[in-house]
Tab-separated table of C-alpha atoms in Angstrom:
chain	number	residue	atom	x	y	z
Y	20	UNK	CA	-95.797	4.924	25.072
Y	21	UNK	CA	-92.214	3.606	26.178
Y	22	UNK	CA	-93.146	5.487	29.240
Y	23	UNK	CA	-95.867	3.595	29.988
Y	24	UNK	CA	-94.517	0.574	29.388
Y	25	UNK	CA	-96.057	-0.487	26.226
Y	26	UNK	CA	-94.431	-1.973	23.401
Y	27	UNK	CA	-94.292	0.067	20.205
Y	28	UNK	CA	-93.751	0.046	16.470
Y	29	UNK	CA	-93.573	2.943	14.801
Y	30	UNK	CA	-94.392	4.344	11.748
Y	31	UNK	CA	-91.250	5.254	9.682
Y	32	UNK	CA	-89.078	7.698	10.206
Y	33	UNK	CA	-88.861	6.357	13.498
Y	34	UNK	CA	-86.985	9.749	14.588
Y	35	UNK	CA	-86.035	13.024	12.639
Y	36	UNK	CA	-82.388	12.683	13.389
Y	37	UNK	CA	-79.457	9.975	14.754
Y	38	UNK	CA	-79.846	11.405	17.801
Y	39	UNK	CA	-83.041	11.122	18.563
Y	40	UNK	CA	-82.998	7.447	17.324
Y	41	UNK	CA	-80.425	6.783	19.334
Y	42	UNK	CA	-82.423	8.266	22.969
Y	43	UNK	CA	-85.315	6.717	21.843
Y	44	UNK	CA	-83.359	3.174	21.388
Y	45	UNK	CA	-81.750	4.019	25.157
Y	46	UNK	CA	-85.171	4.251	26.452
Y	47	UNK	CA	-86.974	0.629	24.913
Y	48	UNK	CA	-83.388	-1.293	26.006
Y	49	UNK	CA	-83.513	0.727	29.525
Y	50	UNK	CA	-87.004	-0.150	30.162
Y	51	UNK	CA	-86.743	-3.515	28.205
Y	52	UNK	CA	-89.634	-2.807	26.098
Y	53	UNK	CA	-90.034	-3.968	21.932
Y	54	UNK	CA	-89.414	-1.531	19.129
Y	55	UNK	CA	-89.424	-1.233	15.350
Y	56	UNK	CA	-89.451	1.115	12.944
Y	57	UNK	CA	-92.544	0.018	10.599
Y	58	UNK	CA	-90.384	-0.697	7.860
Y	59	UNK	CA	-93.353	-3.265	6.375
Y	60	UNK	CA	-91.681	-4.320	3.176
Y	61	UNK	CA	-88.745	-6.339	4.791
Y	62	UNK	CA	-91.831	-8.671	6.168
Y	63	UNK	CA	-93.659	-9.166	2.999
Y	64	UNK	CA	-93.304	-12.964	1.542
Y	65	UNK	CA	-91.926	-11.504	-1.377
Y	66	UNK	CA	-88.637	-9.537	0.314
Y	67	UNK	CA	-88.124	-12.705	2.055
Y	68	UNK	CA	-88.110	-14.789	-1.647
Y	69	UNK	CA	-85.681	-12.326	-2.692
Y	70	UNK	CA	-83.396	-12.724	0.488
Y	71	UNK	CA	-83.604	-16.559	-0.341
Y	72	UNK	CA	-82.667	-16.101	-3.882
Y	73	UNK	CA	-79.728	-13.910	-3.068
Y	74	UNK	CA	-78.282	-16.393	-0.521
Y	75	UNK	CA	-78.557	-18.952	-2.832
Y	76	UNK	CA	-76.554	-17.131	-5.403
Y	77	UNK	CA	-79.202	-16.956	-8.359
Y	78	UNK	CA	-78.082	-13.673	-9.314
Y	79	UNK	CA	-74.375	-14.145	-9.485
Y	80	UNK	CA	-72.122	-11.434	-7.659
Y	81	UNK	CA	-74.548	-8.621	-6.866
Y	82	UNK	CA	-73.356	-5.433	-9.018
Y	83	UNK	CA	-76.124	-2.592	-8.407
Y	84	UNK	CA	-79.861	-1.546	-7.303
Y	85	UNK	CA	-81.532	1.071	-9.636
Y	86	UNK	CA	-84.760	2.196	-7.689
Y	87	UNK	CA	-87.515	4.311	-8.704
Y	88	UNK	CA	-90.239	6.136	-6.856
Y	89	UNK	CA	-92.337	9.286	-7.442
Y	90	UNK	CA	-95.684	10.351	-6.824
Y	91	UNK	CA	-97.558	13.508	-6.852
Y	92	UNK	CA	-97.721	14.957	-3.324
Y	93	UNK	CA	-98.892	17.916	-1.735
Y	94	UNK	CA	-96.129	20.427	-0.080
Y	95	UNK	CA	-98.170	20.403	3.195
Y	96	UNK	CA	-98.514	16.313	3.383
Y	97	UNK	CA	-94.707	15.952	2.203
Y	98	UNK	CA	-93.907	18.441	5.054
Y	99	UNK	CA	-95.760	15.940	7.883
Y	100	UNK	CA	-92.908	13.481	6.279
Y	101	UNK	CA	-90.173	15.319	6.637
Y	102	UNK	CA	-89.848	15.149	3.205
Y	103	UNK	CA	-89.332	13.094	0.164
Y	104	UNK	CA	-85.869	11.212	0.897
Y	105	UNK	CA	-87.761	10.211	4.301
Y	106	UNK	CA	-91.219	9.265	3.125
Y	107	UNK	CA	-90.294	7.762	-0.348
Y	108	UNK	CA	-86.297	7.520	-0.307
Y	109	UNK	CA	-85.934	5.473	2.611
Y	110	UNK	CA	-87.734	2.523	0.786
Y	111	UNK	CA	-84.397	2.572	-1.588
Y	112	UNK	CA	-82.656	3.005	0.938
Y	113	UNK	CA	-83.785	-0.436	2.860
Y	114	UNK	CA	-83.740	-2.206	-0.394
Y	115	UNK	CA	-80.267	-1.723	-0.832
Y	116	UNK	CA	-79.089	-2.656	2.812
Y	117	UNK	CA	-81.449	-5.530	2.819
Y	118	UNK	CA	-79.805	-6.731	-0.511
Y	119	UNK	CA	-75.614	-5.938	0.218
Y	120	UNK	CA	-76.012	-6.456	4.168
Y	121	UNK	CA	-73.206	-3.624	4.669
Y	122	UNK	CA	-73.157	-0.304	5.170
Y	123	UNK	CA	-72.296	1.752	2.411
Y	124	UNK	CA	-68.713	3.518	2.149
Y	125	UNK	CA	-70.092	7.292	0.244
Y	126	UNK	CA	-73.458	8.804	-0.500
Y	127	UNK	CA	-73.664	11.291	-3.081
Y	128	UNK	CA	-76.854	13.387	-2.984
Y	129	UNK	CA	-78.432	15.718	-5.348
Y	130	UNK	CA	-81.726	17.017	-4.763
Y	131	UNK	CA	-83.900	20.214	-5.023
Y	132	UNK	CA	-85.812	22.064	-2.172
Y	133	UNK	CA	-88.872	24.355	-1.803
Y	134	UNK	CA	-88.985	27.210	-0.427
Y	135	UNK	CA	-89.798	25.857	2.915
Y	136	UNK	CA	-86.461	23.816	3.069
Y	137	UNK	CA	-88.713	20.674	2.254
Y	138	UNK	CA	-87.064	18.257	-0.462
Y	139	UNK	CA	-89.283	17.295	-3.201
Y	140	UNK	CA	-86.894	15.413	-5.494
Y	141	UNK	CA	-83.342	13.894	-4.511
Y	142	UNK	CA	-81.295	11.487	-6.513
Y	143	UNK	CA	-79.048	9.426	-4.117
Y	144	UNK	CA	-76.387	7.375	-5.015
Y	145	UNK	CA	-75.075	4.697	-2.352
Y	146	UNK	CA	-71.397	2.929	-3.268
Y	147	UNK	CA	-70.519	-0.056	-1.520
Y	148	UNK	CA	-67.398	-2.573	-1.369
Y	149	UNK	CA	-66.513	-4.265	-4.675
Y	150	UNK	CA	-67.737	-1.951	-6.535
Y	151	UNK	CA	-71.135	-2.697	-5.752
Y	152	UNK	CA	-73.613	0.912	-5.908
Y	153	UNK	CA	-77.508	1.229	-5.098
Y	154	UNK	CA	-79.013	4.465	-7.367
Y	155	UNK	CA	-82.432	5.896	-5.616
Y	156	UNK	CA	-84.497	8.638	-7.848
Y	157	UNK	CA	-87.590	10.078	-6.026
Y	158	UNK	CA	-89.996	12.420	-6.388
Y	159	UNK	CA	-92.873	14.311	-4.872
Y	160	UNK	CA	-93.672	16.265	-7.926
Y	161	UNK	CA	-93.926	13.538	-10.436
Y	162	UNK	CA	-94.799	10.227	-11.679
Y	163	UNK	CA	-91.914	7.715	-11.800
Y	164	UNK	CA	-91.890	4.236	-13.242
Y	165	UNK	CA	-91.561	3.005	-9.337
Y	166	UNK	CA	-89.631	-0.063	-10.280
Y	167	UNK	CA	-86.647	-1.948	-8.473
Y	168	UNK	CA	-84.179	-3.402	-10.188
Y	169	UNK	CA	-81.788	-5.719	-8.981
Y	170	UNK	CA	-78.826	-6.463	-11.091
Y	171	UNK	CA	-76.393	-9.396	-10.932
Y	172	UNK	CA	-73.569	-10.691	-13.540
Y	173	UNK	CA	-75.883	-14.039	-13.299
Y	174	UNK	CA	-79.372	-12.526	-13.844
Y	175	UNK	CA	-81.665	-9.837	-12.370
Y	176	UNK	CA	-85.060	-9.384	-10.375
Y	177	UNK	CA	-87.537	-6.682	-10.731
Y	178	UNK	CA	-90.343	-5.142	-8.406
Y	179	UNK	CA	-93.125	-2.962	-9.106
Y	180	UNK	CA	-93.949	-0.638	-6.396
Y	181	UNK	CA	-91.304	-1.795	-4.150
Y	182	UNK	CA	-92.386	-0.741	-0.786
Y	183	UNK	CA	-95.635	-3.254	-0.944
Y	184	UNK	CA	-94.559	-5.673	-3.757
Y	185	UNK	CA	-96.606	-8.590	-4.366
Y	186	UNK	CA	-94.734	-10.043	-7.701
Y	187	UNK	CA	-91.267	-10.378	-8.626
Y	188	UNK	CA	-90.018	-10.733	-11.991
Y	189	UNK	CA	-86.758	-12.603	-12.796
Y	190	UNK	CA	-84.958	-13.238	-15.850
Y	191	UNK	CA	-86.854	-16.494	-16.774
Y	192	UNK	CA	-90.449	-16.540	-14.998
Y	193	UNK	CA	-92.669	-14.490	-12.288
Y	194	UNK	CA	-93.433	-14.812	-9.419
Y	195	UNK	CA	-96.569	-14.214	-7.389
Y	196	UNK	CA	-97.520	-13.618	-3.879
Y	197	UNK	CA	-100.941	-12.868	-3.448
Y	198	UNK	CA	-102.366	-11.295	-0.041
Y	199	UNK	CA	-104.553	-12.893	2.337
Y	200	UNK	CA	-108.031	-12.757	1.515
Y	201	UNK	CA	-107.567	-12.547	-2.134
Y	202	UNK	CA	-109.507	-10.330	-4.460
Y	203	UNK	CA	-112.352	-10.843	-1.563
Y	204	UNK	CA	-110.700	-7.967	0.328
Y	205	UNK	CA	-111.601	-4.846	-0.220
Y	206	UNK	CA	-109.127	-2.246	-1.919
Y	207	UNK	CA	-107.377	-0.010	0.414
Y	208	UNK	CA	-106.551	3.423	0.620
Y	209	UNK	CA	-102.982	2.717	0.018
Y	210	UNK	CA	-101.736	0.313	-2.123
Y	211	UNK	CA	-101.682	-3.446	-0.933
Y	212	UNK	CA	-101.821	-2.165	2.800
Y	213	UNK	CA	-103.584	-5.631	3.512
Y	214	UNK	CA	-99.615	-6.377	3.293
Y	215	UNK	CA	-99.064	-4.742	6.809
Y	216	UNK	CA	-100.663	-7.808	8.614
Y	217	UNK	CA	-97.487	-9.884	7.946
Y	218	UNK	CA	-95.494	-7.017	9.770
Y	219	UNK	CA	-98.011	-7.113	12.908
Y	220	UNK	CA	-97.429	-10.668	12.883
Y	221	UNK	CA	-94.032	-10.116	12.850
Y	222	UNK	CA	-93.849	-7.802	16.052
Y	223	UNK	CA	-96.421	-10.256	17.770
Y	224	UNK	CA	-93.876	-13.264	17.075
Y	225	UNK	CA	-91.166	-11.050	18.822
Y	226	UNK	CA	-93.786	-10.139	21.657
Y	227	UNK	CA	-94.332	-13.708	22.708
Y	228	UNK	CA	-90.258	-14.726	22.145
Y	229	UNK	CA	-89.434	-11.715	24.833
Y	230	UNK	CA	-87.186	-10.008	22.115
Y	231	UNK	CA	-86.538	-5.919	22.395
Y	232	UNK	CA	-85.895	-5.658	18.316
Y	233	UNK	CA	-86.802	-7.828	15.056
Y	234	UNK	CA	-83.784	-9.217	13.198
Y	235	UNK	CA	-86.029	-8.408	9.762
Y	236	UNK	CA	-85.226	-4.785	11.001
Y	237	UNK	CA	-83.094	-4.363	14.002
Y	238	UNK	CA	-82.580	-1.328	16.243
Y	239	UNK	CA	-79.031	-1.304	13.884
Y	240	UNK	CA	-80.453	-0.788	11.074
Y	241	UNK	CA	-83.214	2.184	12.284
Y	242	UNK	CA	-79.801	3.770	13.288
Y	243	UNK	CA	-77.806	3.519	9.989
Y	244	UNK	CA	-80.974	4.823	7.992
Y	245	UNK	CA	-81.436	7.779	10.934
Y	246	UNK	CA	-77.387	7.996	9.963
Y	247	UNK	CA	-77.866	8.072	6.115
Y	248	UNK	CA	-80.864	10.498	6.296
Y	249	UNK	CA	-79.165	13.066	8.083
Y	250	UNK	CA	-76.236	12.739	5.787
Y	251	UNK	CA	-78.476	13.406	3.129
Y	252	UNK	CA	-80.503	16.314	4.496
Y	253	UNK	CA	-77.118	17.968	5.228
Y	254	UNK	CA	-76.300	17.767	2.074
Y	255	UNK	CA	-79.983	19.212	0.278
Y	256	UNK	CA	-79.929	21.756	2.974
Y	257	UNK	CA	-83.139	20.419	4.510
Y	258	UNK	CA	-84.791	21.220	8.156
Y	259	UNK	CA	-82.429	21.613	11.056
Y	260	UNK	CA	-79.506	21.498	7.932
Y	261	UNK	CA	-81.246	24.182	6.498
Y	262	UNK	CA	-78.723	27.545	5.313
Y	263	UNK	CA	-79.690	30.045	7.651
Y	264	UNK	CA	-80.807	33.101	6.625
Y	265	UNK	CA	-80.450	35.998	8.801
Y	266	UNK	CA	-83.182	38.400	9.088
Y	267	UNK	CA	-82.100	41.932	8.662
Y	268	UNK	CA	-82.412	43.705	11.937
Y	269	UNK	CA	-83.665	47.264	11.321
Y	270	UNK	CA	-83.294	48.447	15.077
Y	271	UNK	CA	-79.662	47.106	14.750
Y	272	UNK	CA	-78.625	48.603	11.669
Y	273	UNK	CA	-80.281	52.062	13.114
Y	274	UNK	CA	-78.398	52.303	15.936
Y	275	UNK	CA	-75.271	51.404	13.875
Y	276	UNK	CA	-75.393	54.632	11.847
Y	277	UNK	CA	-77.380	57.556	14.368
Y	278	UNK	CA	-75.216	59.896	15.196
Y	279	UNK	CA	-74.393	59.775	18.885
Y	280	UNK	CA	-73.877	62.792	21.334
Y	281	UNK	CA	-70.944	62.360	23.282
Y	282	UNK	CA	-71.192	65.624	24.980
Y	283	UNK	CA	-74.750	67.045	25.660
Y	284	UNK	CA	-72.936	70.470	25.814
Y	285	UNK	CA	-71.673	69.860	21.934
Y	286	UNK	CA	-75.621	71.169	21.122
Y	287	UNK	CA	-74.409	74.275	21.975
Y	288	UNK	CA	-72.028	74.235	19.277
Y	289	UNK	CA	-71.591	76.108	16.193
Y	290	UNK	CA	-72.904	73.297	14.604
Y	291	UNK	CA	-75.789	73.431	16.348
Y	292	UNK	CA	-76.750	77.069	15.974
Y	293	UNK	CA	-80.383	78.016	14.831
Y	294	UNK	CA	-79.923	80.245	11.610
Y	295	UNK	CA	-83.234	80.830	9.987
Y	296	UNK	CA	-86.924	81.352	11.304
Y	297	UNK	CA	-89.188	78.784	9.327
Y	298	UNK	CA	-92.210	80.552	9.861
Y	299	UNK	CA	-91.359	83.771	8.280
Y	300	UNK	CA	-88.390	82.456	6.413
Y	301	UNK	CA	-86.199	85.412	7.982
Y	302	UNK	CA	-82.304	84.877	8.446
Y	303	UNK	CA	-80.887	85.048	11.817
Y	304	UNK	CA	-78.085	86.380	13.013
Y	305	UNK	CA	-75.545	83.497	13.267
Y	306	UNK	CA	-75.173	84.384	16.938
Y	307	UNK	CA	-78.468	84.010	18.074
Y	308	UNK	CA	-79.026	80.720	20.010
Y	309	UNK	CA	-82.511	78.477	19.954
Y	310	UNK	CA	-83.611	80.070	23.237
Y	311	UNK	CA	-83.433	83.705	21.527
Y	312	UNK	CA	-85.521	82.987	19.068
Y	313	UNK	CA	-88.045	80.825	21.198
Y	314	UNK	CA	-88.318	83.848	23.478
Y	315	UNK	CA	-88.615	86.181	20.366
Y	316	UNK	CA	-91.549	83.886	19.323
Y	317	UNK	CA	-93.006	83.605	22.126
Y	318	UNK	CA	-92.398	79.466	21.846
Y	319	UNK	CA	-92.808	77.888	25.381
Y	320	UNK	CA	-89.950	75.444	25.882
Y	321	UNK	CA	-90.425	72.198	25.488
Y	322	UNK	CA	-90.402	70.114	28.039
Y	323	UNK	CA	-88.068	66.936	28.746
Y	324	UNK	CA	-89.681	64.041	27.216
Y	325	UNK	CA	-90.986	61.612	30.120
């Protein structure tokens, strides 16, 4: 699409790996063309209430992000993903750089793998300055509470299902933000998808104001997360960070042990002499070499393979 000049957003991951990001960035700024990884949530009215309530210091010195989210999904969808850190973990992931605004000092990662070097669980633990640490749990193969907490030494805010939330819940009261259209709209496939429209009006605002990138989530920020993710895959052992297992080569190991002739003459060794007839089971004379008894037997010679 770059190629052809149009403008693009792109459904998250926007690449598999840093590097690709980082060509595919090249290309939009080369060409001077938009681009944004569809990271919806940070355009949601509620992400934004949150933003406006951390600026405004309502939670006190931010102290951590504990972040749920696990669903039952099928190994050959979650393999179109790349996974379950990129098609569920990266929503943790956001949350916590959209909260702290810095990028984190360590990542510790555990996780488990199938046997297609797909992850289908990780638990990822992202430390920050001050003391400050974001935990993501998520899950292909389960059911998980999908909540986001947001912890402060002045109070706390909570959001069910995170990536598309429409209510937040603070120490004192909640808050709703209802979608356009209300309960006229009919239900989605996915959850509060209606939600995407403030993202496409987000892109069009950029559009018309000539901009490459969105400041809600900037070509900086696509290449952190690209950053982070390959961190993490490196450390499950996932795709191109796989362990590679070598195949055992038969041929090779065959040729390693055959015994090889040096000397053609060396057939017509002692070790090579022809002591007993296995048609008749007679003995022969240790002296007698493969051509006597061929002759004696009346055995045409064989001929040299073609």
């Amino acid at each position: 699409m770059l190629n052809h000049d149009k403008h693009v957003l792109c459904e998250k991951p926007l690449c598999m790996t840093e590097e690709q990001v980082l060509k595919l960035l090249d290309k939009a700024n080369a060409r001077g063309l938009f681009l944004m990884e569809g990271m919806w949530p940070r355009c949601v009215p509620a992400y934004r209430y949150l933003r406006h309530q951390i600026l405004r210091n309502r939670l006190g010195e931010l102290q951590h992000i504990h972040c749920t989210l696990g669903l039952p999904v099928s190994n050959s969808r979650l393999a179109l993903y790349g996974g379950v850190t990129s098609d569920f973990g990266v929503y943790g992931m956001q949350l916590a750089l959209w909260v702290f605004r810095e990028v984190p000092r360590c990542l510790k990662v555990s996780g488990k793998v199938n046997s297609e070097n797909v992850d289908v669980a990780a638990n990822i633990e992202m430390c920050f300055s001050h003391g400050k640490q974001a935990f993501i749990e998520v899950s292909s193969e389960k059911r998980l509470d999908n909540m986001a907490i947001i912890q402060g030494k002045e109070g706390s805010i909570k959001m069910g299902n995170y990536w598309c939330p429409t209510r937040l819940i603070t120490d004192q009261v909640g808050y709703e933000f209802p979608l356009p259209g209300g309960e006229e709209v009919p239900a989605t496939h996915y959850h509060n998808r209606v939600g995407m429209c403030y993202e496409a009006e987000e892109v069009r605002n950029c559009i018309l104001k000539g901009n490459n990138e969105s400041n809600v989530f900037s070509h900086s920020e696509s290449l952190l997360l690209a950053n982070l993710m390959d961190t993490i895959h490196a450390e499950l052992g996932v795709g191109e960070f796989a362990p590679a297992v070598k195949s055992p080569n038969f041929q090779e190991e065959v040729f390693s042990v055959r015994d090889v002739v040096q000397d053609p003459e060396e057939l017509d060794s002692e070790t090579c002499r022809v002591v007993q007839d296995v048609n008749t089971g007679e003995t022969l004379p240790c002296n007698r070499t493969e051509e006597e008894v061929e002759e004696k037997q009346n055995i045409p010679k064989a001929l040299d393979a073609p």
